[in-house]
């Protein structure tokens, strides 16, 4: 710490204790050493008085100790032999792409130089970043992504267009076609985040998935019944039948209004249910055949397989009126009609139509009706009498009789159309002479519906119909004649399969998004698997890549929106090979998604393409070993982006080697270094003139990395460089040590005295060479997308960018910071015992640390353990980028363990960020002038943002939150041009149990909490 400048006043306290601290310590020690004291400051005995006098004298010494002149303080700290800590380089995650899409990829070697622009105008210029490791920049892209839940059986799409399994193929309207084309167009073009799937909550299955679990039952006619029973029988599956009645499954049918639920479900026996619907089925075409469709859909995804031995359906059609009655010329009234008109005539026809009921092959159909007879007397008309003498007559000769004749419909035929012509209908009972006697009766026509009954055109209808033809009616042409005319009333048609169950014509199961053909199981000894648990037996995130990753290492950046004190999850990674999913070995720098960072792996050579959810990709999955993270009340990490080809770059620049010459060898030689913010100094000393051949050969053999050799044209060693080591001071050196020291503040390289330590001695040639590594300190903390290109214009790499702000860059330690660090060393004697020792050591570890708090016996998850010590650390840039905390976390823990005198196991030390509580204020105000709204709003928000900012001088400390009264005082003290009517203050925070929003006064504050500004709203109303 040489050549520090002096100041008259010292602001750094070596001992920060006050009188109260000393009195508390005396009180504690007195209980062990002088228990006879009745230590009481308010009513002191003689022992208490002695202690109070000692505390006062001690404070005088401490004040003098702390108020020593700065130069004395500096000299005192210099006795420790410490030097200023070097600057810390900023670090950034950088993404890059392959320049040519036709290329598989390109290697980006370690140390690749990248260019960045500074954020500040006063420091315009280019910054240099260097990559910390090499990666393979692949042309493979993440194109598809979805999540699966083992517990819930869900499939949740994230990236890409995934299709659900449709129950029925639906025609696409012109409007839908136009919308689909527009979606494809926008997907083809790149409009930034227009189609972005980010951010998303990992393993959050509260959203709807694309999975379905259903059974599709197809039949050409069995379901075409309204307001009558349809029967479903699941052989030997009593439990499923009960679940169907209890509503654990939905029963839907396809109509013009899409799929609608049935009206009712009731049990018939242990494996049969009766259902009713009120709307006609809409036909769906499958493989060229039309079907009516019923769907049994699981309300919740099944947890186990559901099977039945077989599946049957039946139906019953209640009595219904015919759809139409037609006599060949006109439609007749359905309620009452004369089948053969007002007079009988041979070959008169009657059509009774019901397209739905007559399309029930194998069903028992009944046509019930009542018949009464009306009499109609028919005589010759005047015109007929005049035509009687004509030779040519159109009708048979009418024989007159003194008494009128009678005619009856003596014989009829009943037929149906089979597609080629009309065919006689076979009925259970004889129907030819049902009208022959002319008596009133009630008749039931009963028959089995033929399989070949087809539709035909009857008048204006296209339907299935019975054709009744009058074949015999004696005397029907005699005049006069009494015609006994049948009149049919109450005609009803019904059908029943009740005694005969049929199998569906087609059965399809849907599990997830896949359809399973089950029709063949109906006609075999195999059971019918109605429902399955699902094809995915794990909870995982599936990531699909469009191209195979051929080389490595591959680096994927996982960006988290906010860590929210998430303590990580042990994910297992797999890749798909020809033998299925195999374990993928990778390095997880995210620490189980605790922080944004990279996944690095060498792609296996046997990666294979497979189609999952309709996407042919190369798949990698991140599997969750247990289902705890699936629970609703557990916090889930929010992923804001997953990017390919990520590499870490630090704001360092390795300068070219510089040669140094000396004229005379002298002790304590010093040499200027021509760079600022020096990080590392590599010094190679030429020892060719000081070492024998055997010594040089030994060094080459034992330490080849520490030696560089230059030879002449004859192959003889001309220069023999040995790498020397940097140390803080020369107090503990030995004569044979090859060491040097660096004064970074004054940029000076210092060698020892040549007696207690070695020094360079070559004067005829290059004495030593120096290579410096420097950084830009705070300037390296650049905004997103400020790193923009490769410094040496690397071929085949483009689109270099940093998606997140770079972090962790600090300037070289200031004198005040060094004095504080030295004071801490003196105070703690370089040993960490008390909480104060730890907190001081943490604060002096890095200038990026703003606050530090030690908490005994409690973890941030709420776990209590007396052996546990938690350190809460607030960094300057934590709210902008959490990378810096996780970069510092492990190094700081190692640093504390090296100086810890207590026996604390490494697992019992936790270093965590604060648990931020966003405090939001909502205010209702009344103003006189609406023009003041913007001014009031800005002043209101700015004052609250400043008040809640944990980084301001005198800001809120970890473990302390403002109260309602304090916040209201701040609001009212701003003298807003408004009358405040109402104030609501809420606190929002996340923990392992999820997200919480409570009123601030009801918040239970824990020692890890720290406030930050939330979302503030102000509502205006005018006085008028």
PDB file of N, CA and C in Angstrom, residues 10 12-15 65-66 73 77 80 82 816-829 840:
ATOM      1  N   UNK A  10      -9.985  11.075   9.226  1.00  0.00           N
ATOM      2  CA  UNK A  10     -10.125   9.651   8.965  1.00  0.00           C
ATOM      3  C   UNK A  10     -11.583   9.264   9.171  1.00  0.00           C
ATOM      4  N   UNK A  12     -12.718   6.130   8.452  1.00  0.00           N
ATOM      5  CA  UNK A  12     -12.790   4.685   8.580  1.00  0.00           C
ATOM      6  C   UNK A  12     -12.541   4.294  10.023  1.00  0.00           C
ATOM      7  N   UNK A  13     -13.482   3.602  10.622  1.00  0.00           N
ATOM      8  CA  UNK A  13     -13.351   3.173  12.002  1.00  0.00           C
ATOM      9  C   UNK A  13     -12.658   1.825  12.086  1.00  0.00           C
ATOM     10  N   UNK A  14     -11.608   1.780  12.915  1.00  0.00           N
ATOM     11  CA  UNK A  14     -10.953   0.508  13.149  1.00  0.00           C
ATOM     12  C   UNK A  14     -11.785  -0.337  14.113  1.00  0.00           C
ATOM     13  N   UNK A  15     -12.362   0.348  15.108  1.00  0.00           N
ATOM     14  CA  UNK A  15     -13.213  -0.332  16.086  1.00  0.00           C
ATOM     15  C   UNK A  15     -14.562   0.382  16.084  1.00  0.00           C
ATOM     16  N   UNK A  65      -8.444   5.950  19.001  1.00  0.00           N
ATOM     17  CA  UNK A  65      -8.002   4.929  18.040  1.00  0.00           C
ATOM     18  C   UNK A  65      -8.606   5.188  16.662  1.00  0.00           C
ATOM     19  N   UNK A  66      -9.912   5.505  16.666  1.00  0.00           N
ATOM     20  CA  UNK A  66     -10.606   5.730  15.392  1.00  0.00           C
ATOM     21  C   UNK A  66     -10.349   7.113  14.819  1.00  0.00           C
ATOM     22  N   UNK A  73      -3.171   6.356  10.208  1.00  0.00           N
ATOM     23  CA  UNK A  73      -3.993   5.169   9.921  1.00  0.00           C
ATOM     24  C   UNK A  73      -3.419   4.401   8.728  1.00  0.00           C
ATOM     25  N   UNK A  77      -2.040   0.665   8.778  1.00  0.00           N
ATOM     26  CA  UNK A  77      -2.533  -0.419   7.909  1.00  0.00           C
ATOM     27  C   UNK A  77      -1.403  -0.957   7.036  1.00  0.00           C
ATOM     28  N   UNK A  80       0.437  -4.029   7.852  1.00  0.00           N
ATOM     29  CA  UNK A  80      -0.119  -5.353   7.531  1.00  0.00           C
ATOM     30  C   UNK A  80       0.414  -5.875   6.209  1.00  0.00           C
ATOM     31  N   UNK A  82      -0.688  -5.158   3.180  1.00  0.00           N
ATOM     32  CA  UNK A  82      -1.718  -5.404   2.160  1.00  0.00           C
ATOM     33  C   UNK A  82      -1.578  -4.376   1.056  1.00  0.00           C
ATOM     34  N   UNK A 816     -10.078   4.211   0.757  1.00  0.00           N
ATOM     35  CA  UNK A 816     -11.033   4.046   1.849  1.00  0.00           C
ATOM     36  C   UNK A 816     -11.450   2.588   2.001  1.00  0.00           C
ATOM     37  N   UNK A 817     -11.677   1.925   0.875  1.00  0.00           N
ATOM     38  CA  UNK A 817     -12.064   0.514   0.935  1.00  0.00           C
ATOM     39  C   UNK A 817     -10.924  -0.338   1.482  1.00  0.00           C
ATOM     40  N   UNK A 818      -9.716  -0.014   1.082  1.00  0.00           N
ATOM     41  CA  UNK A 818      -8.570  -0.762   1.603  1.00  0.00           C
ATOM     42  C   UNK A 818      -8.382  -0.502   3.091  1.00  0.00           C
ATOM     43  N   UNK A 819      -8.571   0.750   3.530  1.00  0.00           N
ATOM     44  CA  UNK A 819      -8.471   1.058   4.957  1.00  0.00           C
ATOM     45  C   UNK A 819      -9.523   0.291   5.751  1.00  0.00           C
ATOM     46  N   UNK A 820     -10.734   0.214   5.191  1.00  0.00           N
ATOM     47  CA  UNK A 820     -11.785  -0.535   5.864  1.00  0.00           C
ATOM     48  C   UNK A 820     -11.416  -2.009   5.962  1.00  0.00           C
ATOM     49  N   UNK A 821     -10.888  -2.541   4.888  1.00  0.00           N
ATOM     50  CA  UNK A 821     -10.479  -3.953   4.905  1.00  0.00           C
ATOM     51  C   UNK A 821      -9.365  -4.171   5.914  1.00  0.00           C
ATOM     52  N   UNK A 822      -8.402  -3.258   5.936  1.00  0.00           N
ATOM     53  CA  UNK A 822      -7.321  -3.391   6.909  1.00  0.00           C
ATOM     54  C   UNK A 822      -7.827  -3.265   8.337  1.00  0.00           C
ATOM     55  N   UNK A 823      -8.765  -2.332   8.566  1.00  0.00           N
ATOM     56  CA  UNK A 823      -9.337  -2.180   9.898  1.00  0.00           C
ATOM     57  C   UNK A 823     -10.043  -3.456  10.341  1.00  0.00           C
ATOM     58  N   UNK A 824     -10.733  -4.089   9.405  1.00  0.00           N
ATOM     59  CA  UNK A 824     -11.411  -5.342   9.739  1.00  0.00           C
ATOM     60  C   UNK A 824     -10.415  -6.431  10.119  1.00  0.00           C
ATOM     61  N   UNK A 825      -9.285  -6.436   9.423  1.00  0.00           N
ATOM     62  CA  UNK A 825      -8.259  -7.437   9.749  1.00  0.00           C
ATOM     63  C   UNK A 825      -7.729  -7.214  11.162  1.00  0.00           C
ATOM     64  N   UNK A 826      -7.480  -5.932  11.484  1.00  0.00           N
ATOM     65  CA  UNK A 826      -6.978  -5.621  12.830  1.00  0.00           C
ATOM     66  C   UNK A 826      -8.034  -5.956  13.878  1.00  0.00           C
ATOM     67  N   UNK A 827      -9.304  -5.588  13.580  1.00  0.00           N
ATOM     68  CA  UNK A 827     -10.367  -5.800  14.563  1.00  0.00           C
ATOM     69  C   UNK A 827     -10.611  -7.281  14.819  1.00  0.00           C
ATOM     70  N   UNK A 828     -10.616  -8.080  13.758  1.00  0.00           N
ATOM     71  CA  UNK A 828     -10.920  -9.501  13.926  1.00  0.00           C
ATOM     72  C   UNK A 828      -9.680 -10.363  14.090  1.00  0.00           C
ATOM     73  N   UNK A 829      -8.488  -9.712  14.004  1.00  0.00           N
ATOM     74  CA  UNK A 829      -7.219 -10.440  14.041  1.00  0.00           C
ATOM     75  C   UNK A 829      -7.175 -11.533  12.972  1.00  0.00           C
ATOM     76  N   UNK A 840     -18.417  -7.641   8.511  1.00  0.00           N
ATOM     77  CA  UNK A 840     -17.340  -6.756   8.047  1.00  0.00           C
ATOM     78  C   UNK A 840     -16.542  -7.419   6.926  1.00  0.00           C
TER      79      UNK A 840
END
